[in-house]
Amino acid sequence: MLDFTTVWSGEKSYTELVAGLGVDNLRDLTNEMITLMEKLIAECEDEDVQFVPDDPEANDTFAEDESLRDLAWTLGHVIVHVTASAEESAFLAAELARGVVREGRSRYEVPWESVTSIEQCRARLAESRRMRLASLDMWPDEPHLEIWQSIWDGQKINAVGRFVLGLGHDASHINQIKSIVEQAKVARYI
């Protein structure tokens, strides 16, 4: 796994973090991340998917409805959110690798309210793995890694960095998934 804490703390840039990574590394990192999430939810049951955890840090600054800003996310909500974000990064990375610079988003998120079973969470992770890996097959043999896009704080990333942004987003939610799973298990036995 990549150590994203060095980027989050400002010790490294995304460019430094991904230096030397290629498509095969991105495949391995994708499989590693999805496998980790699958392991974290391995013992979950359907009731855990809609369990509303205690999350004092809940703050969805992108919530379209202001009343949802401080809503604690369920396991189903987190799973559809992380997979949508990583898929977006994967597809934008494929465009950059092909030499296409495009502004805007490439995002679809399954409505979290529709995810009510653990099998749906597992299926969403499996589907996301398949889509992310397939996006890497769209990269040309000689990807355009000389093309850079600006992100935040003046940082610039190329196709590898763009793909890894999705993995970094996944990583930023791992502790949230762990917490939800732990709280749901405790609630089952109360």
Tab-separated table of C-alpha atoms in Angstrom:
chain	number	residue	atom	x	y	z
A	1	MET	CA	0.000	0.000	0.000
A	2	LEU	CA	1.129	3.517	-0.629
A	3	ASP	CA	1.659	5.659	2.455
A	4	PHE	CA	-0.721	8.543	1.808
A	5	THR	CA	-0.041	10.074	5.222
A	6	THR	CA	3.103	11.648	3.775
A	7	VAL	CA	0.989	13.476	1.178
A	8	TRP	CA	-1.756	14.386	3.645
A	9	SER	CA	0.809	15.845	6.034
A	10	GLY	CA	2.505	17.829	3.252
A	11	GLU	CA	5.796	15.918	3.482
A	12	LYS	CA	5.444	14.707	-0.128
A	13	SER	CA	3.536	15.742	-3.210
A	14	TYR	CA	1.454	13.266	-5.184
A	15	THR	CA	4.136	13.436	-7.873
A	16	GLU	CA	6.789	12.334	-5.385
A	17	LEU	CA	4.527	9.598	-4.015
A	18	VAL	CA	3.898	8.045	-7.446
A	19	ALA	CA	7.409	8.445	-8.874
A	20	GLY	CA	8.391	5.256	-10.653
A	21	LEU	CA	4.920	3.695	-10.655
A	22	GLY	CA	3.560	2.178	-13.850
A	23	VAL	CA	0.373	0.498	-14.985
A	24	ASP	CA	1.269	-2.838	-13.382
A	25	ASN	CA	1.817	-1.085	-10.052
A	26	LEU	CA	-1.575	0.608	-10.390
A	27	ARG	CA	-3.202	-2.782	-10.990
A	28	ASP	CA	-1.520	-4.224	-7.904
A	29	LEU	CA	-2.454	-1.221	-5.760
A	30	THR	CA	-6.065	-1.389	-6.948
A	31	ASN	CA	-6.323	-5.074	-6.102
A	32	GLU	CA	-4.712	-4.461	-2.732
A	33	MET	CA	-7.143	-1.650	-1.860
A	34	ILE	CA	-10.292	-3.474	-2.939
A	35	THR	CA	-9.148	-6.645	-1.155
A	36	LEU	CA	-8.581	-4.629	2.032
A	37	MET	CA	-12.102	-3.182	1.879
A	38	GLU	CA	-13.551	-6.633	1.185
A	39	LYS	CA	-11.734	-7.995	4.247
A	40	LEU	CA	-12.984	-5.143	6.414
A	41	ILE	CA	-16.614	-5.988	5.597
A	42	ALA	CA	-16.169	-9.784	5.429
A	43	GLU	CA	-18.071	-10.491	8.644
A	44	CYS	CA	-20.786	-7.889	8.099
A	45	GLU	CA	-24.451	-8.746	7.824
A	46	ASP	CA	-27.271	-6.968	6.047
A	47	GLU	CA	-28.262	-4.994	9.145
A	48	ASP	CA	-24.744	-3.518	9.308
A	49	VAL	CA	-25.130	-1.886	5.900
A	50	GLN	CA	-27.805	0.580	7.027
A	51	PHE	CA	-26.560	0.947	10.598
A	52	VAL	CA	-26.101	4.648	11.387
A	53	PRO	CA	-22.857	5.026	13.334
A	54	ASP	CA	-21.865	7.666	15.818
A	55	ASP	CA	-19.661	9.990	13.766
A	56	PRO	CA	-18.970	13.319	15.477
A	57	GLU	CA	-16.711	14.297	12.560
A	58	ALA	CA	-19.463	13.937	9.948
A	59	ASN	CA	-19.226	16.953	7.663
A	60	ASP	CA	-20.127	16.469	4.011
A	61	THR	CA	-19.174	19.827	2.548
A	62	PHE	CA	-20.415	18.665	-0.861
A	63	ALA	CA	-23.899	17.666	0.308
A	64	GLU	CA	-26.488	19.105	-2.055
A	65	ASP	CA	-29.025	19.296	0.767
A	66	GLU	CA	-27.835	21.337	3.756
A	67	SER	CA	-29.772	19.061	6.130
A	68	LEU	CA	-27.512	16.157	5.071
A	69	ARG	CA	-24.227	17.961	5.772
A	70	ASP	CA	-23.739	16.451	9.258
A	71	LEU	CA	-25.345	13.087	8.493
A	72	ALA	CA	-23.284	10.123	9.685
A	73	TRP	CA	-22.694	7.833	6.718
A	74	THR	CA	-23.760	4.214	6.702
A	75	LEU	CA	-21.495	1.449	5.417
A	76	GLY	CA	-23.467	1.341	2.160
A	77	HIS	CA	-23.032	5.098	1.766
A	78	VAL	CA	-19.268	4.942	2.263
A	79	ILE	CA	-18.853	1.998	-0.139
A	80	VAL	CA	-20.721	3.693	-2.998
A	81	HIS	CA	-18.912	6.961	-2.314
A	82	VAL	CA	-15.372	5.562	-2.354
A	83	THR	CA	-15.990	3.411	-5.401
A	84	ALA	CA	-17.492	6.314	-7.357
A	85	SER	CA	-14.564	8.582	-6.512
A	86	ALA	CA	-11.897	6.025	-7.420
A	87	GLU	CA	-13.674	5.132	-10.668
A	88	GLU	CA	-13.796	8.821	-11.575
A	89	SER	CA	-10.055	9.128	-10.995
A	90	ALA	CA	-9.420	5.973	-13.019
A	91	PHE	CA	-11.388	7.188	-16.015
A	92	LEU	CA	-9.876	10.679	-15.934
A	93	ALA	CA	-6.430	9.064	-15.693
A	94	ALA	CA	-7.151	6.972	-18.790
A	95	GLU	CA	-7.974	10.139	-20.713
A	96	LEU	CA	-4.747	11.809	-19.591
A	97	ALA	CA	-2.753	8.689	-20.465
A	98	ARG	CA	-4.247	8.875	-23.966
A	99	GLY	CA	-3.203	12.528	-24.295
A	100	VAL	CA	-6.669	13.985	-23.684
A	101	VAL	CA	-6.900	16.873	-21.249
A	102	ARG	CA	-10.449	17.401	-20.137
A	103	GLU	CA	-11.895	19.676	-17.503
A	104	GLY	CA	-14.788	18.645	-15.351
A	105	ARG	CA	-15.962	15.486	-13.695
A	106	SER	CA	-16.577	11.933	-14.850
A	107	ARG	CA	-18.600	10.668	-11.940
A	108	TYR	CA	-21.605	8.518	-11.213
A	109	GLU	CA	-22.446	7.408	-7.695
A	110	VAL	CA	-24.979	4.685	-7.024
A	111	PRO	CA	-27.681	6.181	-4.790
A	112	TRP	CA	-26.559	5.128	-1.316
A	113	GLU	CA	-30.128	4.707	-0.114
A	114	SER	CA	-30.538	1.830	-2.581
A	115	VAL	CA	-27.716	-0.188	-0.988
A	116	THR	CA	-29.372	-2.221	1.745
A	117	SER	CA	-27.515	-5.553	1.804
A	118	ILE	CA	-23.961	-6.667	2.374
A	119	GLU	CA	-24.112	-8.536	-0.923
A	120	GLN	CA	-24.759	-5.209	-2.682
A	121	CYS	CA	-21.662	-3.751	-0.986
A	122	ARG	CA	-19.575	-6.740	-2.065
A	123	ALA	CA	-20.956	-6.547	-5.605
A	124	ARG	CA	-20.205	-2.799	-5.758
A	125	LEU	CA	-16.593	-3.425	-4.703
A	126	ALA	CA	-16.216	-6.244	-7.253
A	127	GLU	CA	-17.724	-4.108	-10.000
A	128	SER	CA	-15.470	-1.188	-9.075
A	129	ARG	CA	-12.382	-3.419	-9.162
A	130	ARG	CA	-13.374	-4.632	-12.630
A	131	MET	CA	-14.005	-1.103	-13.906
A	132	ARG	CA	-10.810	0.357	-12.464
A	133	LEU	CA	-8.672	-2.463	-13.859
A	134	ALA	CA	-10.420	-2.189	-17.224
A	135	SER	CA	-9.635	1.530	-17.325
A	136	LEU	CA	-5.929	0.663	-17.128
A	137	ASP	CA	-6.333	-1.491	-20.243
A	138	MET	CA	-7.313	1.708	-22.075
A	139	TRP	CA	-3.877	3.203	-21.475
A	140	PRO	CA	-1.653	3.225	-24.568
A	141	ASP	CA	1.621	1.274	-24.506
A	142	GLU	CA	3.392	4.620	-24.183
A	143	PRO	CA	1.108	6.758	-22.024
A	144	HIS	CA	1.345	10.542	-22.197
A	145	LEU	CA	2.915	10.998	-18.772
A	146	GLU	CA	4.300	14.371	-19.812
A	147	ILE	CA	0.806	15.893	-19.599
A	148	TRP	CA	0.107	17.528	-16.252
A	149	GLN	CA	-3.062	18.824	-14.670
A	150	SER	CA	-3.341	21.179	-11.729
A	151	ILE	CA	-5.143	19.987	-8.643
A	152	TRP	CA	-5.211	21.827	-5.319
A	153	ASP	CA	-2.501	23.771	-3.521
A	154	GLY	CA	-0.640	24.298	-6.794
A	155	GLN	CA	0.147	20.599	-7.157
A	156	LYS	CA	0.257	19.071	-10.614
A	157	ILE	CA	-0.348	15.427	-11.490
A	158	ASN	CA	-0.058	13.264	-14.565
A	159	ALA	CA	-2.101	10.169	-15.442
A	160	VAL	CA	-0.441	8.035	-12.755
A	161	GLY	CA	-1.082	10.704	-10.142
A	162	ARG	CA	-4.679	11.095	-11.259
A	163	PHE	CA	-5.283	7.354	-10.875
A	164	VAL	CA	-3.609	7.321	-7.456
A	165	LEU	CA	-5.832	10.189	-6.281
A	166	GLY	CA	-8.677	7.668	-6.279
A	167	LEU	CA	-6.670	5.212	-4.207
A	168	GLY	CA	-5.792	8.029	-1.819
A	169	HIS	CA	-9.457	8.855	-1.469
A	170	ASP	CA	-10.152	5.180	-0.722
A	171	ALA	CA	-7.416	5.238	1.915
A	172	SER	CA	-8.887	8.342	3.531
A	173	HIS	CA	-12.086	6.379	4.272
A	174	ILE	CA	-10.517	3.142	5.588
A	175	ASN	CA	-10.692	4.184	9.241
A	176	GLN	CA	-14.289	5.298	8.711
A	177	ILE	CA	-15.166	1.850	7.344
A	178	LYS	CA	-13.406	0.186	10.294
A	179	SER	CA	-15.308	2.357	12.757
A	180	ILE	CA	-18.694	1.684	11.156
A	181	VAL	CA	-18.056	-2.075	11.102
A	182	GLU	CA	-16.918	-2.093	14.753
A	183	GLN	CA	-19.904	-0.029	15.905
A	184	ALA	CA	-22.351	-2.154	13.906
A	185	LYS	CA	-20.976	-5.365	15.426
A	186	VAL	CA	-21.344	-3.965	18.943
A	187	ALA	CA	-24.905	-2.815	18.178
A	188	ARG	CA	-25.801	-6.314	17.012
A	189	TYR	CA	-24.976	-7.747	20.426
A	190	ILE	CA	-26.655	-5.106	22.576
